[in-house]
mmCIF file of N, CA and C in Angstrom:
data_model
loop_
_atom_site.group_PDB
_atom_site.id
_atom_site.type_symbol
_atom_site.label_atom_id
_atom_site.label_comp_id
_atom_site.label_asym_id
_atom_site.label_seq_id
_atom_site.Cartn_x
_atom_site.Cartn_y
_atom_site.Cartn_z
ATOM 1 N N UNK A 1 29.658 76.662 122.156
ATOM 2 C CA UNK A 1 30.552 76.202 123.069
ATOM 3 C C UNK A 1 30.922 76.580 124.431
ATOM 4 N N UNK A 2 31.616 76.382 124.767
ATOM 5 C CA UNK A 2 32.710 76.588 125.754
ATOM 6 C C UNK A 2 34.004 76.446 125.770
ATOM 7 N N UNK A 3 34.138 77.476 126.065
ATOM 8 C CA UNK A 3 35.999 78.048 125.870
ATOM 9 C C UNK A 3 36.244 78.207 127.095
ATOM 10 N N UNK A 4 38.044 77.289 127.644
ATOM 11 C CA UNK A 4 37.759 78.229 129.037
ATOM 12 C C UNK A 4 38.851 79.295 128.725
ATOM 13 N N UNK A 5 38.439 79.746 129.962
ATOM 14 C CA UNK A 5 39.346 81.188 129.683
ATOM 15 C C UNK A 5 40.546 80.827 130.900
ATOM 16 N N UNK A 6 41.773 81.754 130.038
ATOM 17 C CA UNK A 6 42.966 81.910 131.166
ATOM 18 C C UNK A 6 42.920 83.272 131.675
ATOM 19 N N UNK A 7 43.448 83.102 133.133
ATOM 20 C CA UNK A 7 43.323 83.884 133.916
ATOM 21 C C UNK A 7 44.389 85.150 133.539
ATOM 22 N N UNK A 8 44.416 86.005 133.934
ATOM 23 C CA UNK A 8 45.285 87.278 133.857
ATOM 24 C C UNK A 8 46.187 87.105 134.658
ATOM 25 N N UNK A 9 45.828 85.808 136.089
ATOM 26 C CA UNK A 9 46.993 85.117 137.234
ATOM 27 C C UNK A 9 48.202 84.510 135.906
ATOM 28 N N UNK A 10 47.627 84.028 135.842
ATOM 29 C CA UNK A 10 48.676 82.847 135.054
ATOM 30 C C UNK A 10 49.224 83.010 134.227
ATOM 31 N N UNK A 11 48.740 83.994 132.836
ATOM 32 C CA UNK A 11 49.229 84.552 132.014
ATOM 33 C C UNK A 11 50.704 85.604 133.219
ATOM 34 N N UNK A 12 50.591 85.900 134.025
ATOM 35 C CA UNK A 12 51.935 87.492 134.280
ATOM 36 C C UNK A 12 52.703 86.298 135.330
ATOM 37 N N UNK A 13 52.112 85.367 135.982
ATOM 38 C CA UNK A 13 53.215 83.635 136.089
ATOM 39 C C UNK A 13 54.075 83.123 135.653
ATOM 40 N N UNK A 14 53.886 83.008 134.048
ATOM 41 C CA UNK A 14 54.284 82.636 133.363
ATOM 42 C C UNK A 14 55.408 83.418 132.026
ATOM 43 N N UNK A 15 54.098 84.650 132.204
ATOM 44 C CA UNK A 15 55.432 85.790 132.083
ATOM 45 C C UNK A 15 56.513 85.875 132.501
ATOM 46 N N UNK A 16 56.329 86.296 134.419
ATOM 47 C CA UNK A 16 57.594 86.314 134.938
ATOM 48 C C UNK A 16 58.403 85.636 134.858
ATOM 49 N N UNK A 17 58.042 83.736 134.471
ATOM 50 C CA UNK A 17 59.277 82.129 134.624
ATOM 51 C C UNK A 17 59.770 82.442 133.819
ATOM 52 N N UNK A 18 59.347 83.092 131.998
ATOM 53 C CA UNK A 18 59.865 83.249 131.261
ATOM 54 C C UNK A 18 61.595 84.982 131.544
ATOM 55 N N UNK A 19 60.682 85.469 131.713
ATOM 56 C CA UNK A 19 61.711 86.969 132.225
ATOM 57 C C UNK A 19 62.792 86.008 133.171
ATOM 58 N N UNK A 20 62.375 85.446 133.911
ATOM 59 C CA UNK A 20 63.538 85.169 134.910
ATOM 60 C C UNK A 20 64.775 83.829 133.978
ATOM 61 N N UNK A 21 63.849 83.104 132.940
ATOM 62 C CA UNK A 21 64.935 82.533 133.131
ATOM 63 C C UNK A 21 65.525 82.832 132.017
ATOM 64 N N UNK A 22 64.604 82.782 131.418
ATOM 65 C CA UNK A 22 65.753 84.849 130.256
ATOM 66 C C UNK A 22 66.901 84.703 130.789
ATOM 67 N N UNK A 23 66.836 85.266 131.544
ATOM 68 C CA UNK A 23 68.287 86.773 132.680
ATOM 69 C C UNK A 23 68.684 85.028 133.221
ATOM 70 N N UNK A 24 68.349 83.987 133.799
ATOM 71 C CA UNK A 24 69.556 83.288 134.267
ATOM 72 C C UNK A 24 70.098 82.799 132.710
ATOM 73 N N UNK A 25 69.729 82.414 131.601
ATOM 74 C CA UNK A 25 69.899 82.258 130.887
ATOM 75 C C UNK A 25 71.465 83.257 130.287
ATOM 76 N N UNK A 26 70.904 84.764 130.047
ATOM 77 C CA UNK A 26 72.091 85.103 129.418
ATOM 78 C C UNK A 26 73.066 84.986 130.579
ATOM 79 N N UNK A 27 72.864 85.454 132.205
ATOM 80 C CA UNK A 27 73.745 85.723 133.834
ATOM 81 C C UNK A 27 74.527 84.374 132.959
ATOM 82 N N UNK A 28 74.517 83.370 132.677
ATOM 83 C CA UNK A 28 74.863 82.312 132.482
ATOM 84 C C UNK A 28 76.147 82.489 131.734
ATOM 85 N N UNK A 29 75.438 82.780 130.287
ATOM 86 C CA UNK A 29 76.506 83.497 129.467
ATOM 87 C C UNK A 29 77.584 84.181 129.027
ATOM 88 N N UNK A 30 77.112 85.257 130.704
ATOM 89 C CA UNK A 30 78.019 86.704 130.093
ATOM 90 C C UNK A 30 79.365 85.570 131.052
ATOM 91 N N UNK A 31 78.853 84.328 132.220
ATOM 92 C CA UNK A 31 79.652 83.907 133.019
ATOM 93 C C UNK A 31 80.451 83.050 132.709
ATOM 94 N N UNK A 32 79.775 82.342 131.714
ATOM 95 C CA UNK A 32 80.502 81.522 131.185
ATOM 96 C C UNK A 32 81.953 82.174 130.060
ATOM 97 N N UNK A 33 81.473 83.157 129.594
ATOM 98 C CA UNK A 33 82.165 84.071 128.423
ATOM 99 C C UNK A 33 83.113 84.462 129.478
ATOM 100 N N UNK A 34 83.277 85.024 130.169
ATOM 101 C CA UNK A 34 84.079 85.839 131.282
ATOM 102 C C UNK A 34 85.381 84.748 131.930
ATOM 103 N N UNK A 35 84.639 83.537 131.991
ATOM 104 C CA UNK A 35 85.427 82.321 132.603
ATOM 105 C C UNK A 35 86.288 81.987 131.387
ATOM 106 N N UNK A 36 85.834 82.079 130.946
ATOM 107 C CA UNK A 36 86.452 81.393 128.874
ATOM 108 C C UNK A 36 87.508 82.350 128.909
ATOM 109 N N UNK A 37 87.481 84.112 128.962
ATOM 110 C CA UNK A 37 88.264 84.645 128.944
ATOM 111 C C UNK A 37 89.562 84.328 129.970
ATOM 112 N N UNK A 38 89.045 84.222 131.589
ATOM 113 C CA UNK A 38 90.049 84.498 132.215
ATOM 114 C C UNK A 38 91.283 82.821 132.019
ATOM 115 N N UNK A 39 90.447 82.084 131.905
ATOM 116 C CA UNK A 39 90.645 80.155 131.360
ATOM 117 C C UNK A 39 92.219 81.310 130.122
ATOM 118 N N UNK A 40 91.679 82.176 128.817
ATOM 119 C CA UNK A 40 92.854 82.376 127.847
ATOM 120 C C UNK A 40 93.841 82.889 128.026
ATOM 121 N N UNK A 41 93.333 83.917 129.365
ATOM 122 C CA UNK A 41 94.615 84.367 129.811
ATOM 123 C C UNK A 41 95.229 83.952 130.589
ATOM 124 N N UNK A 42 94.944 82.742 131.613
ATOM 125 C CA UNK A 42 95.885 81.790 132.375
ATOM 126 C C UNK A 42 96.938 81.111 131.914
ATOM 127 N N UNK A 43 96.623 81.132 130.463
ATOM 128 C CA UNK A 43 96.780 80.062 129.394
ATOM 129 C C UNK A 43 98.255 80.076 128.655
ATOM 130 N N UNK A 44 98.098 81.675 128.414
ATOM 131 C CA UNK A 44 99.730 82.892 127.627
ATOM 132 C C UNK A 44 100.452 82.761 128.888
ATOM 133 N N UNK A 45 99.730 83.151 130.563
ATOM 134 C CA UNK A 45 100.546 83.381 130.734
ATOM 135 C C UNK A 45 101.340 81.945 131.831
ATOM 136 N N UNK A 46 100.924 80.865 131.295
ATOM 137 C CA UNK A 46 101.475 79.869 132.084
ATOM 138 C C UNK A 46 101.847 79.247 131.084
ATOM 139 N N UNK A 47 102.468 79.754 129.385
ATOM 140 C CA UNK A 47 103.542 79.498 128.143
ATOM 141 C C UNK A 47 104.533 80.683 128.577
ATOM 142 N N UNK A 48 103.826 82.103 129.200
ATOM 143 C CA UNK A 48 105.383 82.727 128.942
ATOM 144 C C UNK A 48 106.266 82.133 130.825
ATOM 145 N N UNK A 49 105.669 81.491 131.898
ATOM 146 C CA UNK A 49 106.073 81.097 132.517
ATOM 147 C C UNK A 49 106.606 79.822 132.131
ATOM 148 N N UNK A 50 106.259 79.005 132.047
ATOM 149 C CA UNK A 50 107.048 77.772 131.199
ATOM 150 C C UNK A 50 107.951 77.919 130.370
ATOM 151 N N UNK A 51 108.283 79.222 129.329
ATOM 152 C CA UNK A 51 108.988 79.711 128.873
ATOM 153 C C UNK A 51 109.970 80.218 129.068
ATOM 154 N N UNK A 52 109.762 81.006 130.054
ATOM 155 C CA UNK A 52 110.978 81.921 130.962
ATOM 156 C C UNK A 52 111.459 80.795 131.828
ATOM 157 N N UNK A 53 111.279 79.953 132.391
ATOM 158 C CA UNK A 53 111.426 78.255 133.430
ATOM 159 C C UNK A 53 112.478 77.954 132.343
ATOM 160 N N UNK A 54 112.085 77.735 130.783
ATOM 161 C CA UNK A 54 113.293 76.902 130.417
ATOM 162 C C UNK A 54 114.024 77.892 129.882
ATOM 163 N N UNK A 55 114.534 79.356 130.333
ATOM 164 C CA UNK A 55 115.409 80.080 129.569
ATOM 165 C C UNK A 55 116.376 80.145 131.235
ATOM 166 N N UNK A 56 115.437 79.691 132.496
ATOM 167 C CA UNK A 56 116.620 80.096 133.154
ATOM 168 C C UNK A 56 117.330 78.341 133.885
ATOM 169 N N UNK A 57 116.242 77.615 133.542
ATOM 170 C CA UNK A 57 117.433 76.133 133.527
ATOM 171 C C UNK A 57 117.948 75.769 132.773
ATOM 172 N N UNK A 58 118.280 76.882 131.769
ATOM 173 C CA UNK A 58 119.366 76.825 130.616
ATOM 174 C C UNK A 58 120.136 77.834 130.874
ATOM 175 N N UNK A 59 120.105 78.448 131.563
ATOM 176 C CA UNK A 59 120.746 79.606 132.473
ATOM 177 C C UNK A 59 121.808 79.092 133.730
ATOM 178 N N UNK A 60 121.099 78.215 134.403
ATOM 179 C CA UNK A 60 121.175 77.313 135.418
ATOM 180 C C UNK A 60 122.768 76.979 134.708
ATOM 181 N N UNK A 61 122.336 75.745 133.539
ATOM 182 C CA UNK A 61 123.196 74.786 133.250
ATOM 183 C C UNK A 61 125.072 75.545 132.785
ATOM 184 N N UNK A 62 124.138 76.800 131.872
ATOM 185 C CA UNK A 62 124.955 77.256 131.770
ATOM 186 C C UNK A 62 126.446 78.001 132.820
ATOM 187 N N UNK A 63 125.538 78.544 133.740
ATOM 188 C CA UNK A 63 126.624 79.049 134.759
ATOM 189 C C UNK A 63 126.990 77.903 135.688
ATOM 190 N N UNK A 64 127.024 76.901 135.818
ATOM 191 C CA UNK A 64 127.057 75.426 136.716
ATOM 192 C C UNK A 64 128.309 74.590 135.872
ATOM 193 N N UNK A 65 128.507 74.950 134.363
ATOM 194 C CA UNK A 65 129.452 73.730 134.363
ATOM 195 C C UNK A 65 130.549 73.987 134.447
ATOM 196 N N UNK A 66 131.465 72.943 134.531
ATOM 197 C CA UNK A 66 132.345 72.117 135.252
ATOM 198 C C UNK A 66 132.977 72.869 134.645
ATOM 199 N N UNK A 67 133.229 73.318 133.373
ATOM 200 C CA UNK A 67 134.466 74.209 132.580
ATOM 201 C C UNK A 67 134.586 75.356 132.920
ATOM 202 N N UNK A 68 133.535 76.299 132.766
ATOM 203 C CA UNK A 68 132.963 78.174 133.409
ATOM 204 C C UNK A 68 133.574 78.052 134.957
ATOM 205 N N UNK A 69 133.460 76.989 135.745
ATOM 206 C CA UNK A 69 133.923 76.963 137.671
ATOM 207 C C UNK A 69 135.386 77.063 137.290
ATOM 208 N N UNK A 70 136.225 75.972 136.978
ATOM 209 C CA UNK A 70 136.917 75.664 136.999
ATOM 210 C C UNK A 70 138.188 76.630 135.998
ATOM 211 N N UNK A 71 137.145 77.383 134.879
ATOM 212 C CA UNK A 71 138.017 78.795 134.779
ATOM 213 C C UNK A 71 138.206 80.201 135.613
ATOM 214 N N UNK A 72 136.526 79.980 136.094
ATOM 215 C CA UNK A 72 136.423 81.252 137.203
ATOM 216 C C UNK A 72 137.411 80.565 138.540
ATOM 217 N N UNK A 73 137.242 79.653 139.078
ATOM 218 C CA UNK A 73 138.801 79.530 139.928
ATOM 219 C C UNK A 73 139.916 79.484 139.947
ATOM 220 N N UNK A 74 140.101 79.271 138.366
ATOM 221 C CA UNK A 74 141.774 79.759 138.214
ATOM 222 C C UNK A 74 142.334 80.504 138.095
ATOM 223 N N UNK A 75 140.679 81.781 137.473
ATOM 224 C CA UNK A 75 141.558 83.561 136.922
ATOM 225 C C UNK A 75 140.867 84.058 138.126
ATOM 226 N N UNK A 76 140.426 83.695 138.845
ATOM 227 C CA UNK A 76 139.642 84.632 140.311
ATOM 228 C C UNK A 76 140.527 84.030 141.508
ATOM 229 N N UNK A 77 140.538 82.916 141.677
ATOM 230 C CA UNK A 77 140.993 82.436 142.957
ATOM 231 C C UNK A 77 142.625 82.116 142.603
ATOM 232 N N UNK A 78 142.791 81.715 141.997
ATOM 233 C CA UNK A 78 144.847 81.383 141.708
ATOM 234 C C UNK A 78 144.239 79.407 141.766
ATOM 235 N N UNK A 79 143.239 78.729 141.607
ATOM 236 C CA UNK A 79 143.295 77.613 141.960
ATOM 237 C C UNK A 79 143.606 77.101 140.533
ATOM 238 N N UNK A 80 144.152 75.390 141.005
ATOM 239 C CA UNK A 80 144.129 74.792 140.025
ATOM 240 C C UNK A 80 144.245 73.034 140.288
ATOM 241 N N UNK A 81 144.063 72.905 138.539
ATOM 242 C CA UNK A 81 143.640 71.228 139.000
ATOM 243 C C UNK A 81 144.161 70.753 140.055
ATOM 244 N N UNK A 82 143.793 69.853 140.836
ATOM 245 C CA UNK A 82 145.546 69.139 140.690
ATOM 246 C C UNK A 82 145.032 67.407 140.763
ATOM 247 N N UNK A 83 146.174 66.942 140.806
ATOM 248 C CA UNK A 83 145.730 65.755 140.521
ATOM 249 C C UNK A 83 145.879 64.716 141.366
ATOM 250 N N UNK A 84 146.787 65.488 142.968
ATOM 251 C CA UNK A 84 146.161 64.063 144.001
ATOM 252 C C UNK A 84 145.454 65.370 145.577
ATOM 253 N N UNK A 85 145.922 64.500 146.176
ATOM 254 C CA UNK A 85 145.577 65.464 147.351
ATOM 255 C C UNK A 85 145.715 64.874 148.569
ATOM 256 N N UNK A 86 146.382 65.401 149.831
ATOM 257 C CA UNK A 86 146.618 64.692 150.622
ATOM 258 C C UNK A 86 145.642 64.880 151.391
ATOM 259 N N UNK A 87 144.839 64.282 152.697
ATOM 260 C CA UNK A 87 144.042 64.354 153.626
ATOM 261 C C UNK A 87 144.359 63.483 155.248
ATOM 262 N N UNK A 88 144.136 64.556 155.433
ATOM 263 C CA UNK A 88 144.496 63.852 157.179
ATOM 264 C C UNK A 88 145.906 62.593 157.020
ATOM 265 N N UNK A 89 147.229 62.991 156.204
ATOM 266 C CA UNK A 89 148.218 62.389 156.042
ATOM 267 C C UNK A 89 147.567 61.111 155.127
ATOM 268 N N UNK A 90 146.613 60.991 154.608
ATOM 269 C CA UNK A 90 146.528 60.230 153.539
ATOM 270 C C UNK A 90 146.626 60.295 152.112
ATOM 271 N N UNK A 91 146.891 59.974 151.468
ATOM 272 C CA UNK A 91 147.420 60.802 149.197
ATOM 273 C C UNK A 91 146.628 60.284 149.008
ATOM 274 N N UNK A 92 145.689 60.536 148.584
ATOM 275 C CA UNK A 92 144.860 60.412 147.539
ATOM 276 C C UNK A 92 144.670 60.554 146.251
ATOM 277 N N UNK A 93 143.964 60.400 145.227
ATOM 278 C CA UNK A 93 144.433 60.233 143.736
ATOM 279 C C UNK A 93 143.321 60.848 143.143
ATOM 280 N N UNK A 94 143.169 62.043 142.367
ATOM 281 C CA UNK A 94 142.028 62.406 141.904
ATOM 282 C C UNK A 94 141.795 61.648 140.350
ATOM 283 N N UNK A 95 141.301 60.914 140.080
ATOM 284 C CA UNK A 95 141.136 61.579 138.377
ATOM 285 C C UNK A 95 140.529 62.008 137.548
ATOM 286 N N UNK A 96 141.389 63.062 136.534
ATOM 287 C CA UNK A 96 140.942 64.176 135.439
ATOM 288 C C UNK A 96 140.028 63.761 135.118
ATOM 289 N N UNK A 97 138.481 65.029 134.933
ATOM 290 C CA UNK A 97 137.812 64.599 134.153
ATOM 291 C C UNK A 97 138.284 65.331 133.067
ATOM 292 N N UNK A 98 137.872 65.066 132.132
ATOM 293 C CA UNK A 98 138.184 65.199 129.890
ATOM 294 C C UNK A 98 136.966 65.689 129.974
#
């Protein structure tokens, strides 16, 4: 019986290629895990920023409300809401907003 002998060179090449393939696989797994962790952290930060933006929008709405501005103008500056105004010798009637 004539069996072909597998040379040591081919076995060595096969083992090196297998080791490189396993190395690349491990590297890809580690890189994937690292990127997945960064992705989770960024999503958490995004949610925190969205909540903070919502709080700030609510604060802006509260601070810029007509009633608050009217109250501050009256208390701090002594301003009152007039029913009419004179601009360049013309009488302009300002309707009240209630």
